[in-house]
XYZ file of C-alpha atoms in Angstrom:
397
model
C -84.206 109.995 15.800
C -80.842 108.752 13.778
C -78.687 110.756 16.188
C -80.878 109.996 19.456
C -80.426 106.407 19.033
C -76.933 105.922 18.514
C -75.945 108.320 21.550
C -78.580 105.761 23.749
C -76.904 103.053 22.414
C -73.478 104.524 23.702
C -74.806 105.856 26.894
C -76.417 101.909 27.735
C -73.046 100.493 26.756
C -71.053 103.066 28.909
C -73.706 102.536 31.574
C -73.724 98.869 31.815
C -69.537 99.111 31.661
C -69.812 101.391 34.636
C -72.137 99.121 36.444
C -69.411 95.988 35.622
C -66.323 98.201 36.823
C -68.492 98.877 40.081
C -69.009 95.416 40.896
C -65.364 94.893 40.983
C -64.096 94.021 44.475
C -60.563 92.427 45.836
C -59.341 91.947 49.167
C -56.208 90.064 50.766
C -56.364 86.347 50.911
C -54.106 83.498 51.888
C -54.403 80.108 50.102
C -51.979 77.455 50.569
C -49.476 76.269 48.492
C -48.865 73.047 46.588
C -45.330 72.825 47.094
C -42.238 70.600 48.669
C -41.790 70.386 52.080
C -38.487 69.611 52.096
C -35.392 71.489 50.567
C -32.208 73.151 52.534
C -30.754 76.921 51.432
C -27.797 76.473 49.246
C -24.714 78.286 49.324
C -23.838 80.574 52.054
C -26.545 82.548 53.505
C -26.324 85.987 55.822
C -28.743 86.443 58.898
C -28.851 90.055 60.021
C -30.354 89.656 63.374
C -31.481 92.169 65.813
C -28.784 92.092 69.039
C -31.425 92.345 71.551
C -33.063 88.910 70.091
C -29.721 86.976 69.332
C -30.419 84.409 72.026
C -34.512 84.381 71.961
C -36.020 80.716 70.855
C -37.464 82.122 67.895
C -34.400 83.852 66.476
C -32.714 80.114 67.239
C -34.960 77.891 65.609
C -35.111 80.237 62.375
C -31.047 80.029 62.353
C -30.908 76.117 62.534
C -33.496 76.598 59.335
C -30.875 78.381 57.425
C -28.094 75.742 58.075
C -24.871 75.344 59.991
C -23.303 77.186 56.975
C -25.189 80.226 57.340
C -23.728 83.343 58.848
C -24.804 86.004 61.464
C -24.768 89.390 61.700
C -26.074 91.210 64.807
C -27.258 94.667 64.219
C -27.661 97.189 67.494
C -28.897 100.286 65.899
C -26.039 101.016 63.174
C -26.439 103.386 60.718
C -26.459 103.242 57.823
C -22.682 104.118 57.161
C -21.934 101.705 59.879
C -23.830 98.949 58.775
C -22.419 99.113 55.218
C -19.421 98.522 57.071
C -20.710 95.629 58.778
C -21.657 93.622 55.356
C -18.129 94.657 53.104
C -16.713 93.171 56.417
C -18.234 90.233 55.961
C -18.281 90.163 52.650
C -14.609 89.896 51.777
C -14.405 87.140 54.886
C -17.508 85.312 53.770
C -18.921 86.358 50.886
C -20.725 86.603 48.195
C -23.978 85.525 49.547
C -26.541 83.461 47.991
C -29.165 85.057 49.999
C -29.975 87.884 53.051
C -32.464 86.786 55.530
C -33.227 90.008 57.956
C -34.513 89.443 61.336
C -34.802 92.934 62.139
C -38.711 93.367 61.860
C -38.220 91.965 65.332
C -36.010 94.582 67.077
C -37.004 96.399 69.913
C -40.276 93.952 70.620
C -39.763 92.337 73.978
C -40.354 88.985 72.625
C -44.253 88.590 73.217
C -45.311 89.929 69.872
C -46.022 93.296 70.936
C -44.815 96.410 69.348
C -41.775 98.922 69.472
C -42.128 102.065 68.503
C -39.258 104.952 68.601
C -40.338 108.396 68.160
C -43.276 106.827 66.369
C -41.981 104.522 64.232
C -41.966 100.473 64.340
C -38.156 100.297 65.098
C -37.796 96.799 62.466
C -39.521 98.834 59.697
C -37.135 101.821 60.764
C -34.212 98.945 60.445
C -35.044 97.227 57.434
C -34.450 100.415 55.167
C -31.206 100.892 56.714
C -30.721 97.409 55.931
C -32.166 97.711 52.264
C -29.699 100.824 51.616
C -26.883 99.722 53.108
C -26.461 96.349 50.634
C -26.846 99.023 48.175
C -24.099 100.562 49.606
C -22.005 97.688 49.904
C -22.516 96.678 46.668
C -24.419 93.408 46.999
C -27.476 92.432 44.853
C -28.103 88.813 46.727
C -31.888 89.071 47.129
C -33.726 89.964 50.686
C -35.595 88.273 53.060
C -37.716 89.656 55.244
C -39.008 87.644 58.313
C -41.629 88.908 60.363
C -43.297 87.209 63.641
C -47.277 87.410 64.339
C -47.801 90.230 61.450
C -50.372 88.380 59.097
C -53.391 86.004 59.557
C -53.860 83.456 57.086
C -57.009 82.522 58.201
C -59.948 83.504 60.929
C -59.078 81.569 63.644
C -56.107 83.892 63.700
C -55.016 87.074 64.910
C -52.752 89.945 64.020
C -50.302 89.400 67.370
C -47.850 92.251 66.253
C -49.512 94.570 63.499
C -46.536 97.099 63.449
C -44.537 94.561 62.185
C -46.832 94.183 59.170
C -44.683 98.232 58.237
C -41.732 95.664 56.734
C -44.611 94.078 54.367
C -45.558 97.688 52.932
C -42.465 98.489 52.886
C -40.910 95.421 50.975
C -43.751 96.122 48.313
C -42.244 99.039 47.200
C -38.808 98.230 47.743
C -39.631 95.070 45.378
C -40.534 97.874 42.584
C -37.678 99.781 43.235
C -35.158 97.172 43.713
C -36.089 94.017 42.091
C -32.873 92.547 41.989
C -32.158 92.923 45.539
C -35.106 92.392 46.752
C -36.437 88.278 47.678
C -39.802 88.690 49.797
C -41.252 88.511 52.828
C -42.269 85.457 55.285
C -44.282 85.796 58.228
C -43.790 82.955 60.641
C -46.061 82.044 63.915
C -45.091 82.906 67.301
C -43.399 79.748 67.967
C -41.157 78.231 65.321
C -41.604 74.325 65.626
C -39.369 71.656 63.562
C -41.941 71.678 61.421
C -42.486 75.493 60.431
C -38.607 75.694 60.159
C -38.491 72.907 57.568
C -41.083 74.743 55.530
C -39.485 77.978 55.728
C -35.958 75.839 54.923
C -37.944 74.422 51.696
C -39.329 78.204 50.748
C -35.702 79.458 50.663
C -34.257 77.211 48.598
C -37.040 77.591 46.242
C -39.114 80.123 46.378
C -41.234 78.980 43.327
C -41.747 82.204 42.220
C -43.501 83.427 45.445
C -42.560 86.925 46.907
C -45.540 87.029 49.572
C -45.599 83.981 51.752
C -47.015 82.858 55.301
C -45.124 79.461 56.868
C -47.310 78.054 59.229
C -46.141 74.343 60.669
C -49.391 72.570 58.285
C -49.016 74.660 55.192
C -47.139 77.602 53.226
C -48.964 79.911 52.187
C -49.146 82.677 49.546
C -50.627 86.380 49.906
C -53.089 87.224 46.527
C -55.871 89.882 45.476
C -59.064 87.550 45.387
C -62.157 89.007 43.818
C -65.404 89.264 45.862
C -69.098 88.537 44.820
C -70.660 91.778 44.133
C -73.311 92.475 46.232
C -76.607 95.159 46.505
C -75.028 97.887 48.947
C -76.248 98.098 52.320
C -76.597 101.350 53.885
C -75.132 101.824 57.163
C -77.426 102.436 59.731
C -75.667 103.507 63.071
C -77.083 103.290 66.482
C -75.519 104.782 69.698
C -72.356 107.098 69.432
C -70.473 107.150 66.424
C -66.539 108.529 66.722
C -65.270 109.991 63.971
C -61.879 110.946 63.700
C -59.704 112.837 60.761
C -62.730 112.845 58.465
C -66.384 112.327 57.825
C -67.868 109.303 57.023
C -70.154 109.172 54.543
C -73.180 106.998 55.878
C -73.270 109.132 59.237
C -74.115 112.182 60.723
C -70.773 113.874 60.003
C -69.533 116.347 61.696
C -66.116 118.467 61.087
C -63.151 116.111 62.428
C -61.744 116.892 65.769
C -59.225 119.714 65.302
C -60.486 120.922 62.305
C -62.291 124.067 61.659
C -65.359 124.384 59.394
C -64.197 126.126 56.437
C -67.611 128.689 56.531
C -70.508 128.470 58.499
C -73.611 127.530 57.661
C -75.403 129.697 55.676
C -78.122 132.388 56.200
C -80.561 130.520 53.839
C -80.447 127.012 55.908
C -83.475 126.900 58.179
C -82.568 127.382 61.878
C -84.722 123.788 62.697
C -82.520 121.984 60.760
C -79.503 123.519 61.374
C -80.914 123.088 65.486
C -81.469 119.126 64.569
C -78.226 118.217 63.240
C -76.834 120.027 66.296
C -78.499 117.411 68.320
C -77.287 114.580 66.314
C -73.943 115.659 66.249
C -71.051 117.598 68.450
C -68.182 118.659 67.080
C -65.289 118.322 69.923
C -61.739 119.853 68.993
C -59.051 117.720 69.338
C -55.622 116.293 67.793
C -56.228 112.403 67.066
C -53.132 111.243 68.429
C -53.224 112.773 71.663
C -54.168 110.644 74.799
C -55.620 113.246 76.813
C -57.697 114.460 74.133
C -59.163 111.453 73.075
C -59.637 110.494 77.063
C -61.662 113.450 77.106
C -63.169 113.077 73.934
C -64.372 109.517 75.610
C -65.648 110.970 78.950
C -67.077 114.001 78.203
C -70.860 112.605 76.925
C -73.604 112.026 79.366
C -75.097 108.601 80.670
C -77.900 107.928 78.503
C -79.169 105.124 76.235
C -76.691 103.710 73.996
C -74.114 104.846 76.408
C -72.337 103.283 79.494
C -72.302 104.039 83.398
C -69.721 106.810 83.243
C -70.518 108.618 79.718
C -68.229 105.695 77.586
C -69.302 105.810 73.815
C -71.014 102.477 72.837
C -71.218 102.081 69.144
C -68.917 102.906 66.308
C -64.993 104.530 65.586
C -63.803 105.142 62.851
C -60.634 106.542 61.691
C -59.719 108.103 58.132
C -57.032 110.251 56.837
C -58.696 112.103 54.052
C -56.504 111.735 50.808
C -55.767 115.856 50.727
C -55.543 116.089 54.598
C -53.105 113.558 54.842
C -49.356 113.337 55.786
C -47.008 112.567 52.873
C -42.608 112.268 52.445
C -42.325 110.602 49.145
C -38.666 109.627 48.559
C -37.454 106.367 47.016
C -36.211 103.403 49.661
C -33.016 104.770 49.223
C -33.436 108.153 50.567
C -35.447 107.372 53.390
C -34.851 108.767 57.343
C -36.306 107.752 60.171
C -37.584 111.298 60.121
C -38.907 110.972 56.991
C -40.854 107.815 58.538
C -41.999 109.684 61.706
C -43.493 112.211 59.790
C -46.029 109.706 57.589
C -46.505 107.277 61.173
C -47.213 110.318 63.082
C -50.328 111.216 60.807
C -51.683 107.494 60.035
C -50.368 105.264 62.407
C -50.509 106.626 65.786
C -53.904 108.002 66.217
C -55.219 104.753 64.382
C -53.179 102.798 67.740
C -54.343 105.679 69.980
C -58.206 105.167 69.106
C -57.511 101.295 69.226
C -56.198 101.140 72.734
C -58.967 103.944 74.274
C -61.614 101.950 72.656
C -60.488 98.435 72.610
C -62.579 97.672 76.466
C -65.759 99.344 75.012
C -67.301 96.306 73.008
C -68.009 98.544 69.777
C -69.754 97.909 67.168
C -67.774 98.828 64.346
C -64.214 99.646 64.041
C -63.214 101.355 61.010
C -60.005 102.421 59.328
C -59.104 103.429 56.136
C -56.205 102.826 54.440
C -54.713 102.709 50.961
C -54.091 99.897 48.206
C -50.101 100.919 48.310
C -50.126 98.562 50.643
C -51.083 95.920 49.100
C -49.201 96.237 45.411
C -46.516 99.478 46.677
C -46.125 101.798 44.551
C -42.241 103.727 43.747
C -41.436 106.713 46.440
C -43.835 105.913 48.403
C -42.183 103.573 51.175
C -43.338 105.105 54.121
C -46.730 105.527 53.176
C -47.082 101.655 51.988
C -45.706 101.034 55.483
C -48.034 103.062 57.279
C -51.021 101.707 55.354
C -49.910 98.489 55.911
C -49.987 98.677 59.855
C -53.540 100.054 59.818
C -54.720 96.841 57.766
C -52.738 94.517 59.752
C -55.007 96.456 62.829
């Protein structure tokens, strides 16, 4: 009895610990910001804009927040070498520079908020590492910011106009680990910049209060943090109609082996043949690569009318979308060693079958819509650049 009690003791304590760590839950919130409105950038600034946005009203009205004194550099797809170029140029005429404020999560879109992708890859996110190595390169530590347009919603009465923007976020987490001197933040701004917005984002500029994370909207600046969530009694999820699974099984659901993937062994000898006959029913395994359009289109067409389904065999239900942690696609390398190959190779895997599934089940009223992602994106973590950005994109979706 001495040693039985003390080990129940320990075991309760360890058990109730367990039960505390469980309840633990965070997700992304924006809460606004008691701070000036007012303020104007001092010293000279650099704006690295993207050339095929120099003359668009947004680009404009974030200029005439930086200040007649602020300078302009228009970037049309330098490298890296070239681009280092580009800024000692202008540093020995203009320089050094208080601050860098990149446009260039922008490049490519055509001006609407929707994406552009090159070989795979959000061309800004592609971009901003160039940008982030080559003020390495040129030898200037005067701290980045990143602007992005329609990649974050500070609230629910709004949406996520341009998620592949939300790549730059990611990646400016980890580039903030990796580079902290060189690094200032992000800012997403609205759609439309109004006189308003820009004298916010003028005021966050010149005083950044200690904020690295921030959202200018035209009634309130706001800043990104982990809040904590009530725990609550998990709910078991009960799905009706067809449920999509891509990349992995879900736990809740009838899961069967992801589309292109083999089972590893069959089932075995021992299993009786009614139950191995009823999960057959419940489930159908259909080979297929995620991120191919014909695939999926078939994937789509290829079940029967029937309840739970719509006139011409369209799943009704759930999708959801995971890259299991051992099947995924990983190029770890520090900001300053990343490619645009090195990017493709981590989008390719995450990002485009996630946009893929999206788009082919977007007109389908589903129930659920599930992807799953990683925390990098939301605190970074060093070498892994590509795959904050990448996560980022899927929670911005």
């Amino acid at each position: 009895m001495l040693r039985v009690l003390p080990a129940l003791r320990d075991w309760r304590r360890k058990h109730g610990d367990q039960a505390t760590v469980d309840g633990w839950r965070q997700r992304i919130a924006w809460r606004p910001l008691n701070r000036a409105t007012a303020g104007t950038p001092a010293g000279t600034w650099l704006a690295v804009v993207p050339a095929d946005h120099a003359g668009h009203p947004w680009t404009t009205a974030v200029l005439t927040a930086l200040g007649t004194g602020a300078q302009l550099l228009e970037v049309a797809g330098q490298d890296r070498a070239g681009l280092a170029a580009a800024l000692r140029a202008r540093l020995d005429a203009d320089g050094p520079f208080t601050g860098v404020v990149s446009l260039l999560a922008v490049a490519g879109e055509p001006g609407d908020g929707t994406g552009a992708l090159a070989g795979g890859v959000p061309v800004g996110a592609a971009l901003t590492a160039t940008l982030v190595q080559a003020l390495g390169d040129a030898g200037t530590d005067a701290p980045l910011w990143c602007l992005t347009r329609g990649a974050a919603a500070v609230s629910p009465a709004e949406t996520v106009a341009a998620p592949l923007q939300a790549a730059v976020h990611g990646l400016g987490r980890v580039t903030a680990l990796e580079h902290p001197r060189r690094w200032g933040g992000t800012v997403d701004l609205p759609l439309a910049v109004d006189a308003r917005t820009a004298e916010r984002l003028a005021a966050v500029l010149a005083d950044p209060e200690g904020e690295d994370q921030l959202a200018v909207r035209p009634g309130a600046v706001f800043g990104r943090r982990l809040a904590a969530v009530r725990p609550e009694t998990p709910r078991d999820w009960k799905p009706t109609g067809t449920v999509l699974i891509t990349a992995a099984p879900a736990p809740s659901a009838p899961a069967p082996p992801p589309p292109g993937r083999r089972r590893s062994t069959p089932p075995g000898p021992a299993q009786p043949q009614r139950t191995r006959r009823a999960r057959r029913r419940r489930t159908r395994r259909r080979p297929a690569r995620a991120g191919r359009r014909t695939r999926h289109h078939r994937l789509r067409h290829r079940r029967p009318e029937g309840p739970g389904r719509r006139p011409g065999g369209h799943p009704r239900g759930h999708a959801a979308h995971r890259r299991h942690p051992h099947r995924g696609v990983l190029d770890d390398g520090v900001v300053d060693a990343l490619t645009p190959e090195r990017f493709a190779a981590v989008f390719r895997a995450k990002v485009t079958s996630a946009l893929l599934l999206d788009e082919l089940t977007r007109a389908h009223d589903l129930e659920v819509f599930a992807l799953f992602s990683s925390a990098s994106a939301a605190v970074g973590n060093p070498g892994q650049g590509t795959y904050a950005a990448a996560n980022a994109v899927l929670d911005a979706l």
